[in-house]
Short mmCIF file of C-alpha atoms and ligand atoms in Angstrom, two decimals:
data_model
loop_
_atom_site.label_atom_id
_atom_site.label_comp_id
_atom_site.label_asym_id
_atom_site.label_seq_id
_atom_site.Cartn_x
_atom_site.Cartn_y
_atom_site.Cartn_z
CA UNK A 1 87.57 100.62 185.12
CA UNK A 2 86.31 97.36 183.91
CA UNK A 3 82.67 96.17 182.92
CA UNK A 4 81.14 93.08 182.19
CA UNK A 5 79.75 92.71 178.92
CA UNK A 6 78.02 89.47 176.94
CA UNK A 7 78.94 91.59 173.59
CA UNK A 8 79.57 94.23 170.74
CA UNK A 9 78.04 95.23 167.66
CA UNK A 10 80.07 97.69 165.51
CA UNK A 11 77.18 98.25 162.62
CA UNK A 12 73.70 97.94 164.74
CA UNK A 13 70.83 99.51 162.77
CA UNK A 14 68.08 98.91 165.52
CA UNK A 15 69.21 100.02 169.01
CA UNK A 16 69.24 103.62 167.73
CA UNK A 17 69.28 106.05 164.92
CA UNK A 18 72.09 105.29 162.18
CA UNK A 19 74.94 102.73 162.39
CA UNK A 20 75.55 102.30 166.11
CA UNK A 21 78.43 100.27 168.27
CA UNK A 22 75.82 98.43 170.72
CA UNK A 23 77.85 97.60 173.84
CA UNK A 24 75.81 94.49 175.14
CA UNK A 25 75.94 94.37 179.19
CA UNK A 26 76.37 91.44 181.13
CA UNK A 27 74.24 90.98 184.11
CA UNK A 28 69.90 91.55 184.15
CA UNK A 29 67.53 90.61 187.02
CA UNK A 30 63.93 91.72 185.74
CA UNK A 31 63.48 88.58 184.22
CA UNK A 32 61.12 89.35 181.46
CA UNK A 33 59.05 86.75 179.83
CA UNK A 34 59.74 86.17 176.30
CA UNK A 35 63.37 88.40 176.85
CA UNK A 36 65.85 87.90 173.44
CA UNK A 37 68.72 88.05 175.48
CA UNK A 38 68.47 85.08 177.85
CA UNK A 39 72.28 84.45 177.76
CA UNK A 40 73.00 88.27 179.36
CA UNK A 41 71.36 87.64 182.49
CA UNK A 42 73.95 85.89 184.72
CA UNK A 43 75.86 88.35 186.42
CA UNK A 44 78.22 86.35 186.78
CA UNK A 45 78.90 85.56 182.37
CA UNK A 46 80.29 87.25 180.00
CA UNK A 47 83.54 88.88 179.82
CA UNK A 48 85.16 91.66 181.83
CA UNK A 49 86.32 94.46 179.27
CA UNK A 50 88.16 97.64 179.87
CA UNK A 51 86.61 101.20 179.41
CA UNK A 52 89.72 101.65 177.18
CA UNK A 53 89.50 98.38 175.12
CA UNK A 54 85.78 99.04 174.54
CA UNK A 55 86.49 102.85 173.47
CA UNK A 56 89.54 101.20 171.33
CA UNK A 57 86.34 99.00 169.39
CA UNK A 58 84.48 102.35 169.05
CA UNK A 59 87.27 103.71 167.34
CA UNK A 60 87.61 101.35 165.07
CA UNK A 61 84.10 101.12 163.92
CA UNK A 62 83.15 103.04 160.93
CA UNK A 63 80.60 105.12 159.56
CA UNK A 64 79.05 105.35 163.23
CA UNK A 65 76.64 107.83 164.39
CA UNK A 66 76.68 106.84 167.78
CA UNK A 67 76.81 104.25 170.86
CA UNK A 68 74.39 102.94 172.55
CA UNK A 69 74.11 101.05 175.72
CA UNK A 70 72.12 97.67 175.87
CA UNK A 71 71.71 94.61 177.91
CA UNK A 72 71.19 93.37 180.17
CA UNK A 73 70.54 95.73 182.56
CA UNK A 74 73.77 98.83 182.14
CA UNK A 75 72.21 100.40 185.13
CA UNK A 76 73.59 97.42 187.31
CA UNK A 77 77.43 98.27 186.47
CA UNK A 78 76.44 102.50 186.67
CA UNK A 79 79.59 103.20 187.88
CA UNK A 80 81.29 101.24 184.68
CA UNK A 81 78.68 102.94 182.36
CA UNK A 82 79.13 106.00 183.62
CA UNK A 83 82.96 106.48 182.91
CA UNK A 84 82.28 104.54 179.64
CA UNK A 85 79.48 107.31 178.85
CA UNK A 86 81.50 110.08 179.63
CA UNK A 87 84.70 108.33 177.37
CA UNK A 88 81.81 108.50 174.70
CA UNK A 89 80.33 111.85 175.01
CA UNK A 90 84.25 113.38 175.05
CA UNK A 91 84.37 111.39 171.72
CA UNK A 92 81.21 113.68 170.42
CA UNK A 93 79.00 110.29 169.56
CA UNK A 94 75.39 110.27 170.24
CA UNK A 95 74.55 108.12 173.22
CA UNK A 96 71.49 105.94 173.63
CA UNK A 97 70.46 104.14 176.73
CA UNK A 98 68.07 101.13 177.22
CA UNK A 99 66.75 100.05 180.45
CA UNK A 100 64.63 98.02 182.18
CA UNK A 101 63.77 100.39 184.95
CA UNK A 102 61.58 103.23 183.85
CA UNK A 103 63.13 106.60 183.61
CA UNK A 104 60.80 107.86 187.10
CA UNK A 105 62.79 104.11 188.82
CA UNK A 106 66.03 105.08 187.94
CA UNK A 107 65.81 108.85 189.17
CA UNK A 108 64.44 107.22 192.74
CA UNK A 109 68.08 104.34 192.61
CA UNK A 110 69.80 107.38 191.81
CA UNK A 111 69.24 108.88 195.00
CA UNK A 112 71.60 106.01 196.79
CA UNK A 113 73.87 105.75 193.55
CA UNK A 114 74.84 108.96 191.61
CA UNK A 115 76.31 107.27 188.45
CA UNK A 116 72.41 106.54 187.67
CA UNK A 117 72.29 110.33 187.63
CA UNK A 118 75.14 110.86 185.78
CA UNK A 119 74.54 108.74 183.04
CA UNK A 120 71.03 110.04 182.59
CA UNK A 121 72.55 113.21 182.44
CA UNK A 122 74.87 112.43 179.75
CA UNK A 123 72.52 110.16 177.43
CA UNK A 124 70.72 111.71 174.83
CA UNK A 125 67.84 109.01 174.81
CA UNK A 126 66.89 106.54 177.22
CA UNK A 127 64.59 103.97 175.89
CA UNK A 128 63.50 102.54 179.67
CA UNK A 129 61.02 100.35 180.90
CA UNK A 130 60.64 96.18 180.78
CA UNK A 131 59.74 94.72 178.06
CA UNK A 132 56.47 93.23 178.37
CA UNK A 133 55.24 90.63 175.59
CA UNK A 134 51.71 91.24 176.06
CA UNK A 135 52.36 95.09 174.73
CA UNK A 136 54.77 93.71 171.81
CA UNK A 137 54.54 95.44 168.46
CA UNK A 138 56.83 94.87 165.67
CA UNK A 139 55.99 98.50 164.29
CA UNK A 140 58.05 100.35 166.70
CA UNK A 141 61.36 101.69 166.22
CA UNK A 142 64.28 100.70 168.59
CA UNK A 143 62.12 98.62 171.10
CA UNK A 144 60.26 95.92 171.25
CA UNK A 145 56.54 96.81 173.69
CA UNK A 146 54.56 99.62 173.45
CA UNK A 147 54.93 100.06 177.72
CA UNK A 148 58.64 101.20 176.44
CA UNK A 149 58.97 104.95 175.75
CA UNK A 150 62.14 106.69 173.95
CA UNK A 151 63.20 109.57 176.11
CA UNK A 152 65.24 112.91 175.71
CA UNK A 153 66.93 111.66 179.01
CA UNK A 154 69.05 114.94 179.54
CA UNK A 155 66.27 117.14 179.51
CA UNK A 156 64.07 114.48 181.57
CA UNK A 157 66.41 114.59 183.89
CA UNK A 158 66.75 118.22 184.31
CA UNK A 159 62.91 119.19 184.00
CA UNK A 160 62.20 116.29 186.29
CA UNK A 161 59.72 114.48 184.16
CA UNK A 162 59.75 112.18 180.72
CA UNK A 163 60.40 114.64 177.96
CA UNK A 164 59.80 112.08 174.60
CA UNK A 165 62.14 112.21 171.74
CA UNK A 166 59.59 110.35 169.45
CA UNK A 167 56.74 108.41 170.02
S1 SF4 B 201 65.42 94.07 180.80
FE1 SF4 B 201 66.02 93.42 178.74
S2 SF4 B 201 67.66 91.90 179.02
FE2 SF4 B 201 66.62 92.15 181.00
S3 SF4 B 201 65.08 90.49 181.03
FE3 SF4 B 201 64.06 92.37 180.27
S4 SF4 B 201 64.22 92.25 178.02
FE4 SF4 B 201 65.73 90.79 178.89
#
């Protein structure tokens, strides 16, 4: 199974708690003013990876306490994501999700594509929603607006509403 992905960081300290491999994904259409990631938004850039050569750059990272999932927009290649999240959870690493849909968009695309579903289901935070510039505050942790909530996305998902993990 093969994504496309602008890049990876093996020692990321702010897309989740602890040292993190941040797997950056190619490909974003919510265009949002002042984004820091202009250069992942061409679906079309980037480089295709396999699900086994990224898990092969997990493994070799150290000291990690998890992976997380960034963008772009992951939610575009679910199907990709999904397999990768599952290679990651089997691998007993923490799993954090960010998003530009909010967690209540994703569960309606979910009903056409269930990979949303099953990556929800497998992440232990989602941090969803655009980022808006108007709302930005430097003080949060792990995202940049204060629209942008951190979620417990399993338990979201199962009780059917946003459960936060911190605020
Ligand atoms: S969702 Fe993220 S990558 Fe996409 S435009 Fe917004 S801030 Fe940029």
């Amino acid at each position: 199974m093969k994504l496309r992905i602008a890049g990876i960081v093996t020692d990321s300290i702010v897309d989740g708690p602890g040292i993190r491999v941040a797997i950056f994904a190619q490909g974003c259409f919510h265009a949002c003013p002042g984004c820091h990631n202009p250069h992942t938004h061409d679906a079309n850039g980037g480089t295709e990876m396999d699900v086994e050569e990224i898990m092969a750059e997990i493994g070799r990272a150290r000291y990690i306490q998890g992976v997380t999932f960034t963008g772009g927009e992951p939610f575009l290649q679910a199907k990709g994501f999904a397999e990768l999240a599952r290679r990651v959870k089997a691998a007993d690493l923490h799993l954090v999700v960010y998003s530009g849909y909010t967690f209540e968009g994703l569960i309606e695309m979910g009903r056409k594509e269930p990979e949303i579903i099953q990556i929800l289901s497998m992440a232990d935070w989602l941090v969803d929603g655009p980022y808006k510039a108007e709302q930005r505050d430097l003080t949060l942790p792990f995202r940049g607006s204060r629209n942008q909530r951190i979620l417990l996305s399993a338990q979201s998902l199962a009780s059917g509403q946003a459960i936060p993990a911190i605020e």
